[in-house]
PDB file of C-alpha atoms and ligand atoms in Angstrom:
ATOM      1  CA  UNK A  18       8.128  -3.261  12.214  1.00 96.00           C
ATOM      2  CA  UNK A  19       8.775  -0.576   9.324  1.00 98.00           C
ATOM      3  CA  UNK A  20       8.424   3.376  10.375  1.00 98.00           C
ATOM      4  CA  UNK A  21       6.804   4.899   7.607  1.00 98.00           C
ATOM      5  CA  UNK A  22       6.583   8.701   7.401  1.00 98.00           C
ATOM      6  CA  UNK A  23       2.478   9.102   8.541  1.00 98.00           C
ATOM      7  CA  UNK A  24       1.759  11.623   5.729  1.00 98.00           C
ATOM      8  CA  UNK A  25       2.477   8.760   3.197  1.00 97.00           C
ATOM      9  CA  UNK A  26      -0.153   6.575   5.504  1.00 97.00           C
ATOM     10  CA  UNK A  27      -2.834   9.343   4.781  1.00 97.00           C
ATOM     11  CA  UNK A  28      -2.763  11.312   7.977  1.00 98.00           C
ATOM     12  CA  UNK A  29      -2.775  15.142   7.668  1.00 98.00           C
ATOM     13  CA  UNK A  30       0.071  16.196   9.282  1.00 98.00           C
ATOM     14  CA  UNK A  31       1.869  17.859   6.510  1.00 98.00           C
ATOM     15  CA  UNK A  32       2.601  21.581   7.453  1.00 98.00           C
ATOM     16  CA  UNK A  33       0.015  22.798   5.583  1.00 98.00           C
ATOM     17  CA  UNK A  34      -2.596  20.382   7.038  1.00 98.00           C
ATOM     18  CA  UNK A  35      -2.247  17.914   3.904  1.00 98.00           C
ATOM     19  CA  UNK A  36      -1.445  14.334   3.439  1.00 98.00           C
ATOM     20  CA  UNK A  37       0.442  12.838   1.094  1.00 97.00           C
ATOM     21  CA  UNK A  38      -1.295   9.431   0.721  1.00 97.00           C
ATOM     22  CA  UNK A  39       1.032   6.694  -1.363  1.00 96.00           C
ATOM     23  CA  UNK A  40      -1.287   4.099  -2.036  1.00 96.00           C
ATOM     24  CA  UNK A  41       1.761   1.842  -4.092  1.00 96.00           C
ATOM     25  CA  UNK A  42       3.623   1.706  -0.824  1.00 96.00           C
ATOM     26  CA  UNK A  43       0.738   0.645   1.405  1.00 95.00           C
ATOM     27  CA  UNK A  44      -0.317  -1.951  -1.667  1.00 95.00           C
ATOM     28  CA  UNK A  45       3.353  -3.451  -1.161  1.00 94.00           C
ATOM     29  CA  UNK A  46       3.678  -3.203   2.487  1.00 95.00           C
ATOM     30  CA  UNK A  47       1.934  -5.200   5.251  1.00 90.00           C
ATOM     31  CA  UNK A  48      -0.207  -3.281   7.146  1.00 88.00           C
ATOM     32  CA  UNK A  49       0.321  -4.794  10.345  1.00 91.00           C
ATOM     33  CA  UNK A  50       3.589  -4.135   9.434  1.00 95.00           C
ATOM     34  CA  UNK A  51       3.757  -0.595   9.552  1.00 97.00           C
ATOM     35  CA  UNK A  52       4.363   1.712  11.810  1.00 98.00           C
ATOM     36  CA  UNK A  53       3.312   5.495  11.165  1.00 98.00           C
ATOM     37  CA  UNK A  54       5.205   8.378  12.512  1.00 98.00           C
ATOM     38  CA  UNK A  55       5.660  12.379  12.183  1.00 98.00           C
ATOM     39  CA  UNK A  56       8.876  13.624  13.560  1.00 98.00           C
ATOM     40  CA  UNK A  57       7.439  17.110  13.242  1.00 98.00           C
ATOM     41  CA  UNK A  58       4.359  16.474  15.784  1.00 98.00           C
ATOM     42  CA  UNK A  59       5.913  14.320  17.526  1.00 98.00           C
ATOM     43  CA  UNK A  60       8.689  17.641  18.286  1.00 98.00           C
ATOM     44  CA  UNK A  61       5.626  19.257  19.591  1.00 98.00           C
ATOM     45  CA  UNK A  62       4.785  21.030  16.850  1.00 98.00           C
ATOM     46  CA  UNK A  63       1.432  21.570  15.537  1.00 98.00           C
ATOM     47  CA  UNK A  64      -0.646  20.788  12.525  1.00 98.00           C
ATOM     48  CA  UNK A  65      -0.996  22.710  10.372  1.00 98.00           C
ATOM     49  CA  UNK A  66       2.293  24.497  10.844  1.00 98.00           C
ATOM     50  CA  UNK A  67       4.977  27.231   8.890  1.00 98.00           C
ATOM     51  CA  UNK A  68       7.119  25.446   6.562  1.00 97.00           C
ATOM     52  CA  UNK A  69      10.743  25.079   8.151  1.00 97.00           C
ATOM     53  CA  UNK A  70      14.002  24.453   6.354  1.00 94.00           C
ATOM     54  CA  UNK A  71      17.088  23.887   7.402  1.00 94.00           C
ATOM     55  CA  UNK A  72      19.804  26.253   7.250  1.00 94.00           C
ATOM     56  CA  UNK A  73      23.538  26.214   6.833  1.00 93.00           C
ATOM     57  CA  UNK A  74      23.583  21.917   6.778  1.00 90.00           C
ATOM     58  CA  UNK A  75      22.242  18.993   6.229  1.00 91.00           C
ATOM     59  CA  UNK A  76      20.219  17.577   9.569  1.00 95.00           C
ATOM     60  CA  UNK A  77      23.273  15.673  10.363  1.00 94.00           C
ATOM     61  CA  UNK A  78      24.819  19.167  10.416  1.00 94.00           C
ATOM     62  CA  UNK A  79      21.700  19.952  13.036  1.00 97.00           C
ATOM     63  CA  UNK A  80      22.517  17.273  15.055  1.00 97.00           C
ATOM     64  CA  UNK A  81      26.304  18.155  15.738  1.00 97.00           C
ATOM     65  CA  UNK A  82      24.946  21.732  16.218  1.00 97.00           C
ATOM     66  CA  UNK A  83      26.372  23.455  13.278  1.00 95.00           C
ATOM     67  CA  UNK A  84      23.347  23.857  11.258  1.00 95.00           C
ATOM     68  CA  UNK A  85      19.582  24.899  12.360  1.00 96.00           C
ATOM     69  CA  UNK A  86      16.263  24.751  11.134  1.00 97.00           C
ATOM     70  CA  UNK A  87      14.030  27.725  10.182  1.00 97.00           C
ATOM     71  CA  UNK A  88      10.137  28.802   9.764  1.00 97.00           C
ATOM     72  CA  UNK A  89       9.197  30.757   7.023  1.00 96.00           C
ATOM     73  CA  UNK A  90       8.898  33.281   9.373  1.00 97.00           C
ATOM     74  CA  UNK A  91      12.148  33.100  10.488  1.00 96.00           C
ATOM     75  CA  UNK A  92      11.751  31.644  14.216  1.00 98.00           C
ATOM     76  CA  UNK A  93      14.074  28.951  14.944  1.00 98.00           C
ATOM     77  CA  UNK A  94      12.720  25.275  15.527  1.00 98.00           C
ATOM     78  CA  UNK A  95      15.993  23.743  16.035  1.00 98.00           C
ATOM     79  CA  UNK A  96      14.735  22.217  19.052  1.00 98.00           C
ATOM     80  CA  UNK A  97      11.787  21.557  17.504  1.00 98.00           C
ATOM     81  CA  UNK A  98      12.899  19.000  15.169  1.00 98.00           C
ATOM     82  CA  UNK A  99      15.645  17.233  17.630  1.00 98.00           C
ATOM     83  CA  UNK A 100      13.507  16.814  20.044  1.00 98.00           C
ATOM     84  CA  UNK A 101      11.342  14.775  17.045  1.00 98.00           C
ATOM     85  CA  UNK A 102      14.394  13.043  15.672  1.00 98.00           C
ATOM     86  CA  UNK A 103      14.857  11.636  19.068  1.00 98.00           C
ATOM     87  CA  UNK A 104      11.425  10.565  19.757  1.00 98.00           C
ATOM     88  CA  UNK A 105      11.269   8.819  16.410  1.00 98.00           C
ATOM     89  CA  UNK A 106      14.508   6.884  17.302  1.00 98.00           C
ATOM     90  CA  UNK A 107      12.904   5.958  20.407  1.00 98.00           C
ATOM     91  CA  UNK A 108      10.178   4.222  18.916  1.00 98.00           C
ATOM     92  CA  UNK A 109      11.729   2.911  16.170  1.00 98.00           C
ATOM     93  CA  UNK A 110      14.275   1.280  18.892  1.00 98.00           C
ATOM     94  CA  UNK A 111      11.206  -0.054  20.949  1.00 98.00           C
ATOM     95  CA  UNK A 112       9.257  -2.023  18.117  1.00 97.00           C
ATOM     96  CA  UNK A 113      12.593  -3.188  17.035  1.00 97.00           C
ATOM     97  CA  UNK A 114      12.407  -1.317  13.671  1.00 98.00           C
ATOM     98  CA  UNK A 115      15.437  -1.546  11.278  1.00 97.00           C
ATOM     99  CA  UNK A 116      13.865  -0.133   7.545  1.00 96.00           C
ATOM    100  CA  UNK A 117      11.886   2.844   7.411  1.00 96.00           C
ATOM    101  CA  UNK A 118       9.921   4.193   4.426  1.00 96.00           C
ATOM    102  CA  UNK A 119      10.554   8.191   4.679  1.00 95.00           C
ATOM    103  CA  UNK A 120       8.887  10.969   2.792  1.00 95.00           C
ATOM    104  CA  UNK A 121      11.934  12.906   0.219  1.00 90.00           C
ATOM    105  CA  UNK A 122      12.522  16.703   0.548  1.00 89.00           C
ATOM    106  CA  UNK A 123      11.124  16.943   4.002  1.00 95.00           C
ATOM    107  CA  UNK A 124      13.703  18.505   6.639  1.00 96.00           C
ATOM    108  CA  UNK A 125      12.804  16.261   9.265  1.00 98.00           C
ATOM    109  CA  UNK A 126      11.990  13.180   6.831  1.00 97.00           C
ATOM    110  CA  UNK A 127      14.521  13.691   3.324  1.00 94.00           C
ATOM    111  CA  UNK A 128      16.853  10.888   3.689  1.00 92.00           C
ATOM    112  CA  UNK A 129      19.422  11.560   0.462  1.00 82.00           C
ATOM    113  CA  UNK A 130      22.532  10.057   0.942  1.00 60.00           C
ATOM    114  CA  UNK A 131      25.412  12.907   1.509  1.00 51.00           C
ATOM    115  CA  UNK A 132      27.681  10.693  -1.015  1.00 49.00           C
ATOM    116  CA  UNK A 133      24.542  11.124  -3.530  1.00 56.00           C
ATOM    117  CA  UNK A 134      24.376  14.712  -3.086  1.00 54.00           C
ATOM    118  CA  UNK A 135      28.238  15.619  -3.907  1.00 54.00           C
ATOM    119  CA  UNK A 136      27.625  12.969  -6.734  1.00 56.00           C
ATOM    120  CA  UNK A 137      24.984  15.078  -7.819  1.00 59.00           C
ATOM    121  CA  UNK A 138      22.602  12.294  -8.767  1.00 60.00           C
ATOM    122  CA  UNK A 139      19.468  14.581  -8.927  1.00 58.00           C
ATOM    123  CA  UNK A 140      17.924  15.889 -11.660  1.00 59.00           C
ATOM    124  CA  UNK A 141      18.464  19.060 -13.090  1.00 59.00           C
ATOM    125  CA  UNK A 142      16.667  22.044  -9.888  1.00 60.00           C
ATOM    126  CA  UNK A 143      15.830  18.818  -7.292  1.00 61.00           C
ATOM    127  CA  UNK A 144      17.210  20.239  -4.412  1.00 65.00           C
ATOM    128  CA  UNK A 145      17.661  16.709  -2.095  1.00 68.00           C
ATOM    129  CA  UNK A 146      17.438  16.902   1.354  1.00 85.00           C
ATOM    130  CA  UNK A 147      18.485  15.355   4.055  1.00 93.00           C
ATOM    131  CA  UNK A 148      16.587  15.472   7.366  1.00 96.00           C
ATOM    132  CA  UNK A 149      16.944  15.826  10.811  1.00 97.00           C
ATOM    133  CA  UNK A 150      15.240  12.292  12.089  1.00 98.00           C
ATOM    134  CA  UNK A 151      16.502  10.922   9.023  1.00 97.00           C
ATOM    135  CA  UNK A 152      20.314  11.706   9.881  1.00 96.00           C
ATOM    136  CA  UNK A 153      19.772  10.195  13.417  1.00 98.00           C
ATOM    137  CA  UNK A 154      18.167   6.981  12.010  1.00 97.00           C
ATOM    138  CA  UNK A 155      20.810   6.242   9.788  1.00 96.00           C
ATOM    139  CA  UNK A 156      23.477   6.902  12.272  1.00 96.00           C
ATOM    140  CA  UNK A 157      21.743   4.182  14.453  1.00 97.00           C
ATOM    141  CA  UNK A 158      22.058   2.080  11.558  1.00 96.00           C
ATOM    142  CA  UNK A 159      18.773   2.680  10.207  1.00 96.00           C
ATOM    143  CA  UNK A 160      18.059   1.791   6.575  1.00 95.00           C
ATOM    144  CA  UNK A 161      16.067   3.968   4.928  1.00 94.00           C
ATOM    145  CA  UNK A 162      14.011   4.149   1.307  1.00 92.00           C
ATOM    146  CA  UNK A 163      13.137   7.769   0.817  1.00 90.00           C
ATOM    147  CA  UNK A 164       9.535   7.749  -0.614  1.00 91.00           C
ATOM    148  CA  UNK A 165       9.100  10.732  -3.186  1.00 85.00           C
TER     149      UNK A 165
HETATM  150  S1  SF4 B  23       7.773  15.374   9.203  1.00 72.33           S
HETATM  151 FE1  SF4 B  23       7.693  13.418   7.775  1.00 72.33          FE
HETATM  152  S2  SF4 B  23       5.978  12.410   8.664  1.00 72.33           S
HETATM  153 FE2  SF4 B  23       5.515  14.309   9.370  1.00 72.33          FE
HETATM  154  S3  SF4 B  23       4.503  15.716   7.464  1.00 72.33           S
HETATM  155 FE3  SF4 B  23       6.417  16.188   7.282  1.00 72.33          FE
HETATM  156  S4  SF4 B  23       7.546  14.191   5.487  1.00 72.33           S
HETATM  157 FE4  SF4 B  23       5.119  13.780   6.647  1.00 72.33          FE
END
C-alpha cells in the first residue's frame, strides 16, 4: 500500500474545505494500492478549520516537545496534530506502508528534508515545511515523496 495525502486524491479535507487533486499522481499509482489519509482530520480537527502553522521549529521539533502548532487565531493545536500523526503511523503500520506521497507545505504532510532545508535547495521565497506527520513517518523509516 502507498499512503497518499487525501487531498491529493481529491478528498475535500483541506483547511479551507477544498481538495488538491493530482491527476498525474493518481494516473501513475495503482488505485487499489492507494491508502488516502488526512492526518489533520484523523487528529480530530474539523473541515473547514482555521489554517495552522508550526511555531518554534519543524514537525520533528513538535514531536520532541520543542515546538508547537497554532491556528490563525493563536489557539494551540499541537495535541491534535500529534494525535493525527500517531494515528496515521498506526494506519501505515497496519497496512504495511513503506512509501508515501504527501502534500508539500503542509504543517502535517510537508516532508522537506532537514538537510535540504539547511542547504537552501528551494527557490527564493519558497519556505519548505517538515510537518508533524511526515516527521513521524520518516522517523519510522517510511520513505516520503513530496508532492508540490
Ligand atoms: S493534513 Fe495533509 S492530507 Fe490533510 S488536507 Fe492537509 S495536506 Fe491534505
